[in-house]
């Protein structure tokens, strides 16, 4: 048993089973034993690798998309350049390098980061030294000005609730104890909380997930966009009204049992983009592959390949395929753009 498994088993022994959301929050962000608090999870030696860590092209193209939208919206003299869950700061660093040549962009931006892990904050401070980033703990304190924001693999790390349909009613899935070990169960009482009637027609045995933790983020983003304009690019794996049990644990680049080693494996769930978009009219949605292709990744890849030889060139070409091909990240990952109500459509969405 991991130290965190023992802590959680004790707590469940006292207080009874905990929701999947509470379990996920403890596994990821427990101050002492949480996954993000204790380890650098990314890269070849870590448990998973993200798009900006695969290739600089990802951040460059995201940066150009944001900068183009900033220009299209009249190049506001002050704006927030924000990132949610910046990891090692690689994506923001690539965005900043790619936009260096956009006149006025750097002078107008205030780099603003939202990061729960103190260890990763320290890494970000190093990577982004020279750009005077500020960190905000509470998303409601995003400055009240135009907002250009990116979040890559952030929403998939927010805790989800799971519900299972039994006897025609939804019961919340919980983590309890069976023979002293963590085990999934269901609350005996049915609950409609937070599900609404979107899934009323789903058959017996169906599993649905909700992510109330995403609401404050989406509310804060849309409030800035509607008052001042801007663009939010939300990149993640998931779908439009994604369904089923998508809770997954990753350890050393392989799937693991989500209950086996709390705090030592990454836990994520698919993002339901329909919920994030809500009734926002200025929204655009496509796959990561289509987005990067429309922004010109093929030409950029070719250009970079010219200066590379041997293994470096092979790796670079593989990275291009990995980001865009349907069998790799190209289709599973989606991009949702929320734009200011009066903004022209952002680049990258055909
Ligand atoms: N965007 C980066 C990292 C993705 S991993 C990349 O693409 O490489 C998820 C990131 O979100 C990590 O930086 C993690 O510490 C942060 N994070 C997870 N849950 C969070 C929360 N509730 N609040 C703030 N940051 C969080």
CSV table of C-alpha atoms and ligand atoms in Angstrom, one decimal:
chain,number,residue,atom,x,y,z
A,1,UNK,CA,0.0,0.0,0.0
A,2,UNK,CA,1.2,3.5,-0.8
A,3,UNK,CA,1.3,6.0,2.1
A,4,UNK,CA,-1.6,7.8,0.5
A,5,UNK,CA,-3.6,4.5,0.2
A,6,UNK,CA,-3.2,4.1,3.9
A,7,UNK,CA,-4.4,7.6,4.7
A,8,UNK,CA,-7.4,7.3,2.4
A,9,UNK,CA,-8.3,3.8,3.8
A,10,UNK,CA,-8.2,5.2,7.3
A,11,UNK,CA,-10.4,8.1,6.3
A,12,UNK,CA,-12.9,5.8,4.6
A,13,UNK,CA,-12.9,3.6,7.7
A,14,UNK,CA,-13.9,6.7,9.8
A,15,UNK,CA,-16.1,8.7,7.4
A,16,UNK,CA,-17.4,6.1,4.9
A,17,UNK,CA,-16.8,5.8,1.2
A,18,UNK,CA,-15.6,8.9,-0.8
A,19,UNK,CA,-16.7,10.1,-4.2
A,20,UNK,CA,-14.5,9.4,-7.2
A,21,UNK,CA,-14.0,13.2,-7.4
A,22,UNK,CA,-12.7,13.4,-3.9
A,23,UNK,CA,-10.5,10.4,-4.5
A,24,UNK,CA,-9.1,11.9,-7.7
A,25,UNK,CA,-8.4,15.2,-6.0
A,26,UNK,CA,-6.4,13.5,-3.2
A,27,UNK,CA,-4.5,11.4,-5.6
A,28,UNK,CA,-3.4,14.3,-7.8
A,29,UNK,CA,-3.0,17.2,-5.4
A,30,UNK,CA,-2.6,15.8,-1.8
A,31,UNK,CA,-0.1,18.3,-0.3
A,32,UNK,CA,2.3,15.6,0.7
A,33,UNK,CA,1.7,12.6,-1.5
A,34,UNK,CA,-0.2,13.9,-4.5
A,35,UNK,CA,0.9,12.9,-8.0
A,36,UNK,CA,1.5,16.5,-9.2
A,37,UNK,CA,2.9,17.7,-5.9
A,38,UNK,CA,5.6,15.1,-5.6
A,39,UNK,CA,7.0,14.3,-9.0
A,40,UNK,CA,7.8,15.7,-12.4
A,41,UNK,CA,5.4,13.6,-14.4
A,42,UNK,CA,6.3,14.5,-18.0
A,43,UNK,CA,8.8,13.3,-20.5
A,44,UNK,CA,10.4,10.0,-21.5
A,45,UNK,CA,11.3,9.2,-17.9
A,46,UNK,CA,7.9,10.3,-16.6
A,47,UNK,CA,4.5,8.7,-17.0
A,48,UNK,CA,3.1,10.4,-20.0
A,49,UNK,CA,4.2,12.9,-22.6
A,50,UNK,CA,2.2,15.9,-23.8
A,51,UNK,CA,2.0,17.7,-27.1
A,52,UNK,CA,4.3,20.6,-26.2
A,53,UNK,CA,6.9,18.2,-24.9
A,54,UNK,CA,6.7,16.1,-28.1
A,55,UNK,CA,7.6,19.1,-30.4
A,56,UNK,CA,8.1,22.8,-30.3
A,57,UNK,CA,5.8,23.1,-33.3
A,58,UNK,CA,2.7,22.6,-31.1
A,59,UNK,CA,3.4,25.7,-29.0
A,60,UNK,CA,4.6,27.8,-32.0
A,61,UNK,CA,1.4,27.2,-33.9
A,62,UNK,CA,-0.8,27.8,-30.8
A,63,UNK,CA,1.2,31.1,-30.3
A,64,UNK,CA,0.6,32.2,-33.8
A,65,UNK,CA,-3.1,31.4,-33.6
A,66,UNK,CA,-3.4,33.5,-30.4
A,67,UNK,CA,-1.4,36.4,-31.8
A,68,UNK,CA,-3.4,36.4,-35.1
A,69,UNK,CA,-6.6,36.6,-33.1
A,70,UNK,CA,-5.1,39.4,-31.0
A,71,UNK,CA,-4.3,41.3,-34.2
A,72,UNK,CA,-7.8,40.5,-35.7
A,73,UNK,CA,-9.4,42.0,-32.5
A,74,UNK,CA,-7.6,45.3,-32.9
A,75,UNK,CA,-4.4,44.5,-31.0
A,76,UNK,CA,-5.6,45.6,-27.5
A,77,UNK,CA,-2.8,47.6,-25.7
A,78,UNK,CA,-3.1,45.4,-22.6
A,79,UNK,CA,-4.2,41.8,-22.3
A,80,UNK,CA,-3.8,38.7,-20.2
A,81,UNK,CA,-1.8,35.9,-21.8
A,82,UNK,CA,-2.8,33.0,-19.6
A,83,UNK,CA,-2.2,29.3,-19.3
A,84,UNK,CA,-3.9,26.8,-17.0
A,85,UNK,CA,-1.7,24.0,-15.8
A,86,UNK,CA,1.5,25.0,-17.6
A,87,UNK,CA,3.5,21.9,-16.6
A,88,UNK,CA,7.2,22.6,-17.2
A,89,UNK,CA,6.4,25.9,-18.9
A,90,UNK,CA,7.4,24.5,-22.3
A,91,UNK,CA,4.2,25.4,-24.1
A,92,UNK,CA,4.3,29.0,-22.9
A,93,UNK,CA,8.0,29.3,-23.7
A,94,UNK,CA,7.3,28.2,-27.3
A,95,UNK,CA,4.3,30.6,-27.6
A,96,UNK,CA,6.6,33.4,-26.4
A,97,UNK,CA,9.4,32.6,-28.8
A,98,UNK,CA,7.0,32.3,-31.8
A,99,UNK,CA,5.3,35.6,-31.1
A,100,UNK,CA,8.5,37.6,-30.5
A,101,UNK,CA,8.2,39.1,-34.0
A,102,UNK,CA,4.6,40.2,-33.7
A,103,UNK,CA,4.9,44.0,-33.2
A,104,UNK,CA,3.4,45.1,-29.8
A,105,UNK,CA,2.3,41.6,-28.6
A,106,UNK,CA,5.0,41.2,-25.9
A,107,UNK,CA,4.7,44.8,-24.8
A,108,UNK,CA,0.9,44.4,-24.3
A,109,UNK,CA,0.8,41.0,-22.6
A,110,UNK,CA,0.8,40.1,-18.9
A,111,UNK,CA,1.8,36.4,-18.7
A,112,UNK,CA,-0.5,34.8,-16.1
A,113,UNK,CA,-0.3,31.2,-14.9
A,114,UNK,CA,-2.5,29.0,-12.8
A,115,UNK,CA,-0.7,26.1,-11.3
A,116,UNK,CA,-1.5,24.0,-8.3
A,117,UNK,CA,1.9,22.2,-7.8
A,118,UNK,CA,4.6,24.2,-6.0
A,119,UNK,CA,7.2,22.0,-7.6
A,120,UNK,CA,6.0,22.8,-11.1
A,121,UNK,CA,5.6,26.5,-10.3
A,122,UNK,CA,9.3,26.5,-9.6
A,123,UNK,CA,10.1,24.9,-12.9
A,124,UNK,CA,7.9,27.4,-14.7
A,125,UNK,CA,9.6,30.3,-12.9
A,126,UNK,CA,12.9,29.1,-14.3
A,127,UNK,CA,11.6,28.4,-17.8
A,128,UNK,CA,9.8,31.7,-18.1
A,129,UNK,CA,12.3,34.0,-16.3
A,130,UNK,CA,12.5,37.2,-18.2
A,131,UNK,CA,8.8,37.4,-19.0
A,132,UNK,CA,7.7,38.4,-15.5
A,133,UNK,CA,4.9,35.8,-15.1
A,134,UNK,CA,2.4,36.1,-12.3
A,135,UNK,CA,0.7,33.1,-10.8
A,136,UNK,CA,-2.9,33.3,-9.7
A,137,UNK,CA,-4.4,30.8,-7.2
A,138,UNK,CA,-8.0,31.6,-7.8
A,139,UNK,CA,-9.2,31.7,-11.4
A,140,UNK,CA,-11.8,34.3,-10.4
A,141,UNK,CA,-8.9,36.8,-10.0
A,142,UNK,CA,-8.0,36.7,-13.7
A,143,UNK,CA,-7.5,40.4,-14.6
A,144,UNK,CA,-10.6,42.2,-16.0
A,145,UNK,CA,-9.2,42.8,-19.5
A,146,UNK,CA,-8.9,41.0,-22.9
A,147,UNK,CA,-8.0,37.4,-22.4
A,148,UNK,CA,-5.9,35.1,-24.6
A,149,UNK,CA,-5.6,31.8,-22.9
A,150,UNK,CA,-4.4,28.2,-23.5
A,151,UNK,CA,-4.9,25.1,-21.6
A,152,UNK,CA,-3.4,21.8,-22.7
A,153,UNK,CA,-4.3,18.6,-20.8
A,154,UNK,CA,-5.6,20.7,-17.9
A,155,UNK,CA,-9.3,19.9,-17.8
A,156,UNK,CA,-8.6,16.2,-18.0
A,157,UNK,CA,-6.9,16.5,-14.6
A,158,UNK,CA,-9.9,18.0,-12.8
A,159,UNK,CA,-11.8,15.6,-10.5
A,160,UNK,CA,-14.9,14.0,-12.0
A,161,UNK,CA,-18.0,12.4,-10.4
A,162,UNK,CA,-19.2,9.2,-11.9
A,163,UNK,CA,-22.8,7.9,-11.9
A,164,UNK,CA,-24.1,4.5,-12.9
A,165,UNK,CA,-27.7,3.8,-14.0
A,166,UNK,CA,-29.2,1.0,-11.9
A,167,UNK,CA,-32.9,0.2,-11.6
A,168,UNK,CA,-33.7,3.2,-13.8
A,169,UNK,CA,-31.9,5.6,-11.5
A,170,UNK,CA,-28.4,7.2,-11.2
A,171,UNK,CA,-26.2,6.1,-8.3
A,172,UNK,CA,-22.9,7.8,-7.6
A,173,UNK,CA,-19.8,5.7,-7.8
A,174,UNK,CA,-17.7,5.8,-4.7
A,175,UNK,CA,-14.4,4.5,-3.4
A,176,UNK,CA,-14.8,2.3,-0.3
A,177,UNK,CA,-13.1,-0.6,1.3
A,178,UNK,CA,-13.4,-4.3,0.6
A,179,UNK,CA,-11.3,-6.6,2.7
A,180,UNK,CA,-9.2,-3.7,3.8
A,181,UNK,CA,-8.4,-2.6,0.2
A,182,UNK,CA,-9.7,0.3,-1.8
A,183,UNK,CA,-12.6,-0.8,-4.0
A,184,UNK,CA,-15.3,0.8,-6.1
A,185,UNK,CA,-18.9,0.7,-5.0
A,186,UNK,CA,-22.2,2.6,-5.5
A,187,UNK,CA,-24.2,4.8,-3.2
A,188,UNK,CA,-27.4,3.1,-2.2
A,189,UNK,CA,-29.4,6.3,-2.7
A,190,UNK,CA,-30.1,7.5,-6.2
A,191,UNK,CA,-28.9,11.0,-7.1
A,192,UNK,CA,-29.6,13.3,-10.0
A,193,UNK,CA,-27.3,16.0,-8.7
A,194,UNK,CA,-25.4,17.6,-11.5
A,195,UNK,CA,-26.5,15.2,-14.2
A,196,UNK,CA,-29.6,17.0,-15.4
A,197,UNK,CA,-31.6,15.2,-18.0
A,198,UNK,CA,-29.0,15.1,-20.7
A,199,UNK,CA,-28.7,11.3,-20.2
A,200,UNK,CA,-32.3,10.5,-19.4
A,201,UNK,CA,-32.6,8.0,-22.3
A,202,UNK,CA,-29.3,6.1,-21.5
A,203,UNK,CA,-29.9,2.4,-20.9
A,204,UNK,CA,-29.4,0.4,-17.7
A,205,UNK,CA,-25.8,0.0,-16.7
A,206,UNK,CA,-24.7,3.2,-18.4
A,207,UNK,CA,-21.9,5.3,-16.8
A,208,UNK,CA,-21.8,9.1,-17.0
A,209,UNK,CA,-19.3,11.6,-15.7
A,210,UNK,CA,-19.6,15.2,-14.5
A,211,UNK,CA,-16.9,17.7,-13.8
A,212,UNK,CA,-18.3,20.5,-11.6
A,213,UNK,CA,-14.7,21.6,-10.9
A,214,UNK,CA,-14.5,22.9,-14.5
A,215,UNK,CA,-17.3,25.4,-14.0
A,216,UNK,CA,-15.4,28.2,-12.2
A,217,UNK,CA,-12.8,28.1,-15.0
A,218,UNK,CA,-15.3,28.3,-17.8
A,219,UNK,CA,-17.3,31.0,-16.0
A,220,UNK,CA,-14.2,33.2,-15.4
A,221,UNK,CA,-13.1,32.8,-19.0
A,222,UNK,CA,-16.4,33.5,-20.6
A,223,UNK,CA,-16.9,36.6,-18.4
A,224,UNK,CA,-13.6,38.1,-19.6
A,225,UNK,CA,-14.3,37.2,-23.2
A,226,UNK,CA,-17.8,38.7,-23.2
A,227,UNK,CA,-16.7,42.0,-21.6
A,228,UNK,CA,-13.3,42.5,-23.4
A,229,UNK,CA,-12.9,39.9,-26.2
A,230,UNK,CA,-10.0,37.5,-26.6
A,231,UNK,CA,-9.6,33.8,-27.3
A,232,UNK,CA,-9.4,30.6,-25.2
A,233,UNK,CA,-7.9,27.5,-26.8
A,234,UNK,CA,-8.8,24.4,-24.7
A,235,UNK,CA,-6.9,21.3,-25.9
A,236,UNK,CA,-7.6,17.9,-24.4
A,237,UNK,CA,-8.6,14.4,-25.1
A,238,UNK,CA,-12.3,13.6,-25.0
A,239,UNK,CA,-15.3,14.4,-27.1
A,240,UNK,CA,-18.6,16.1,-27.6
A,241,UNK,CA,-20.9,14.6,-25.0
A,242,UNK,CA,-18.3,12.0,-24.2
A,243,UNK,CA,-19.8,9.0,-22.3
A,244,UNK,CA,-18.9,6.0,-20.4
A,245,UNK,CA,-16.3,5.3,-17.7
A,246,UNK,CA,-13.2,7.2,-18.8
A,247,UNK,CA,-11.3,7.4,-15.5
A,248,UNK,CA,-7.8,6.2,-16.3
A,249,UNK,CA,-4.5,5.8,-14.6
A,250,UNK,CA,-1.2,6.0,-16.4
A,251,UNK,CA,2.2,4.9,-15.0
A,252,UNK,CA,5.4,4.7,-17.0
A,253,UNK,CA,3.5,5.2,-20.2
A,254,UNK,CA,1.2,2.2,-19.6
A,255,UNK,CA,-2.4,1.9,-18.3
A,256,UNK,CA,-2.7,1.0,-14.6
A,257,UNK,CA,-5.5,0.2,-12.1
A,258,UNK,CA,-6.7,3.6,-10.8
A,259,UNK,CA,-7.0,2.3,-7.3
A,260,UNK,CA,-3.7,0.3,-7.1
A,261,UNK,CA,-1.2,3.1,-6.2
A,262,UNK,CA,-2.9,6.3,-5.3
A,263,UNK,CA,-0.5,9.3,-5.7
A,264,UNK,CA,1.9,7.3,-7.9
A,265,UNK,CA,0.0,7.2,-11.1
A,266,UNK,CA,-1.5,10.0,-13.1
A,267,UNK,CA,-5.3,10.0,-13.1
A,268,UNK,CA,-7.4,11.6,-15.8
A,269,UNK,CA,-10.8,11.5,-17.4
A,270,UNK,CA,-12.0,12.5,-20.9
A,271,UNK,CA,-13.2,16.0,-21.3
A,272,UNK,CA,-16.8,16.6,-22.3
A,273,UNK,CA,-16.4,19.6,-24.6
A,274,UNK,CA,-20.2,20.0,-25.0
A,275,UNK,CA,-20.3,21.1,-21.3
A,276,UNK,CA,-17.4,23.4,-21.6
A,277,UNK,CA,-18.8,25.2,-24.7
A,278,UNK,CA,-22.3,25.4,-23.2
A,279,UNK,CA,-24.4,27.9,-25.1
A,280,UNK,CA,-21.4,30.1,-26.0
A,281,UNK,CA,-22.1,31.2,-29.6
A,282,UNK,CA,-18.5,32.1,-30.7
A,283,UNK,CA,-17.2,28.6,-30.4
A,284,UNK,CA,-15.1,26.5,-32.8
A,285,UNK,CA,-14.3,22.8,-32.4
A,286,UNK,CA,-12.1,20.4,-34.3
A,287,UNK,CA,-9.5,17.7,-33.8
A,288,UNK,CA,-5.9,18.5,-32.9
A,289,UNK,CA,-4.7,17.0,-36.2
A,290,UNK,CA,-7.0,19.2,-38.3
A,291,UNK,CA,-6.2,22.3,-36.1
A,292,UNK,CA,-2.4,21.9,-36.5
A,293,UNK,CA,-2.7,21.0,-40.2
A,294,UNK,CA,-4.8,24.1,-40.9
A,295,UNK,CA,-2.2,26.2,-39.1
A,296,UNK,CA,0.5,24.9,-41.4
A,297,UNK,CA,2.3,22.3,-39.4
A,298,UNK,CA,3.4,20.5,-42.6
A,299,UNK,CA,5.3,23.5,-43.9
A,300,UNK,CA,6.8,24.2,-40.5
A,301,UNK,CA,7.9,20.6,-40.1
A,302,UNK,CA,9.6,20.6,-43.5
A,303,UNK,CA,11.4,23.8,-42.7
A,304,UNK,CA,12.7,22.5,-39.4
A,305,UNK,CA,13.6,19.1,-41.0
A,306,UNK,CA,16.0,21.0,-43.4
A,307,UNK,CA,18.4,21.8,-40.6
A,308,UNK,CA,18.3,18.2,-39.1
A,309,UNK,CA,20.0,15.0,-39.9
A,310,UNK,CA,20.1,11.4,-38.7
A,311,UNK,CA,18.2,10.5,-35.5
A,312,UNK,CA,17.3,14.1,-34.8
A,313,UNK,CA,15.5,14.3,-38.2
A,314,UNK,CA,13.8,10.9,-37.7
A,315,UNK,CA,12.6,12.0,-34.2
A,316,UNK,CA,11.3,15.3,-35.6
A,317,UNK,CA,9.4,13.6,-38.4
A,318,UNK,CA,7.9,11.1,-35.9
A,319,UNK,CA,6.8,14.0,-33.7
A,320,UNK,CA,5.0,15.5,-36.6
A,321,UNK,CA,3.1,12.2,-37.1
A,322,UNK,CA,2.4,11.8,-33.5
A,323,UNK,CA,0.8,15.2,-33.1
A,324,UNK,CA,-1.4,14.9,-36.2
A,325,UNK,CA,-2.1,11.4,-37.3
A,326,UNK,CA,-5.5,9.9,-36.5
A,327,UNK,CA,-4.0,6.7,-35.1
A,328,UNK,CA,-1.8,8.8,-32.7
A,329,UNK,CA,-2.9,12.0,-31.0
A,330,UNK,CA,-4.5,13.6,-34.1
A,331,UNK,CA,-8.2,12.5,-33.5
A,332,UNK,CA,-8.5,11.6,-29.9
A,333,UNK,CA,-7.3,15.1,-28.9
A,334,UNK,CA,-9.7,18.0,-29.6
A,335,UNK,CA,-9.4,21.7,-29.7
A,336,UNK,CA,-12.3,23.9,-28.5
A,337,UNK,CA,-11.9,27.6,-29.1
A,338,UNK,CA,-14.1,30.1,-27.3
A,339,UNK,CA,-13.8,33.5,-28.9
A,340,UNK,CA,-15.0,37.0,-27.9
A,341,UNK,CA,-18.5,37.5,-29.2
A,342,UNK,CA,-17.4,40.0,-31.9
A,343,UNK,CA,-14.1,38.3,-32.8
A,344,UNK,CA,-13.5,37.0,-36.3
A,345,UNK,CA,-13.2,33.2,-36.4
A,346,UNK,CA,-9.7,32.1,-35.1
A,347,UNK,CA,-7.2,30.5,-37.5
A,348,UNK,CA,-7.0,26.7,-37.5
A,349,UNK,CA,-10.8,25.9,-37.7
A,350,UNK,CA,-11.8,25.2,-41.3
B,1,LIG,N1,0.0,21.8,-19.9
B,1,LIG,C1,1.2,21.0,-19.6
B,1,LIG,C2,0.9,20.1,-18.4
B,1,LIG,C3,-0.3,19.2,-18.4
B,1,LIG,S1,-0.4,18.2,-17.0
B,1,LIG,C4,1.6,20.2,-20.8
B,1,LIG,O1,0.8,20.2,-21.8
B,1,LIG,O2,2.7,19.6,-20.8
B,1,LIG,C5,-1.6,19.1,-16.0
B,1,LIG,C6,-1.1,20.4,-15.4
B,1,LIG,O3,-2.1,21.0,-14.7
B,1,LIG,C7,0.1,20.2,-14.4
B,1,LIG,O4,0.9,21.4,-14.5
B,1,LIG,C8,-0.7,20.2,-13.1
B,1,LIG,O5,0.2,20.5,-12.0
B,1,LIG,C9,-1.7,21.2,-13.3
B,1,LIG,N2,-2.9,21.0,-12.5
B,1,LIG,C10,-3.7,19.9,-12.3
B,1,LIG,N3,-4.7,20.1,-11.6
B,1,LIG,C11,-4.7,21.4,-11.3
B,1,LIG,C12,-5.6,22.2,-10.5
B,1,LIG,N4,-6.7,21.7,-9.9
B,1,LIG,N5,-5.3,23.5,-10.4
B,1,LIG,C13,-4.2,24.0,-11.0
B,1,LIG,N6,-3.3,23.3,-11.7
B,1,LIG,C14,-3.6,22.0,-11.8
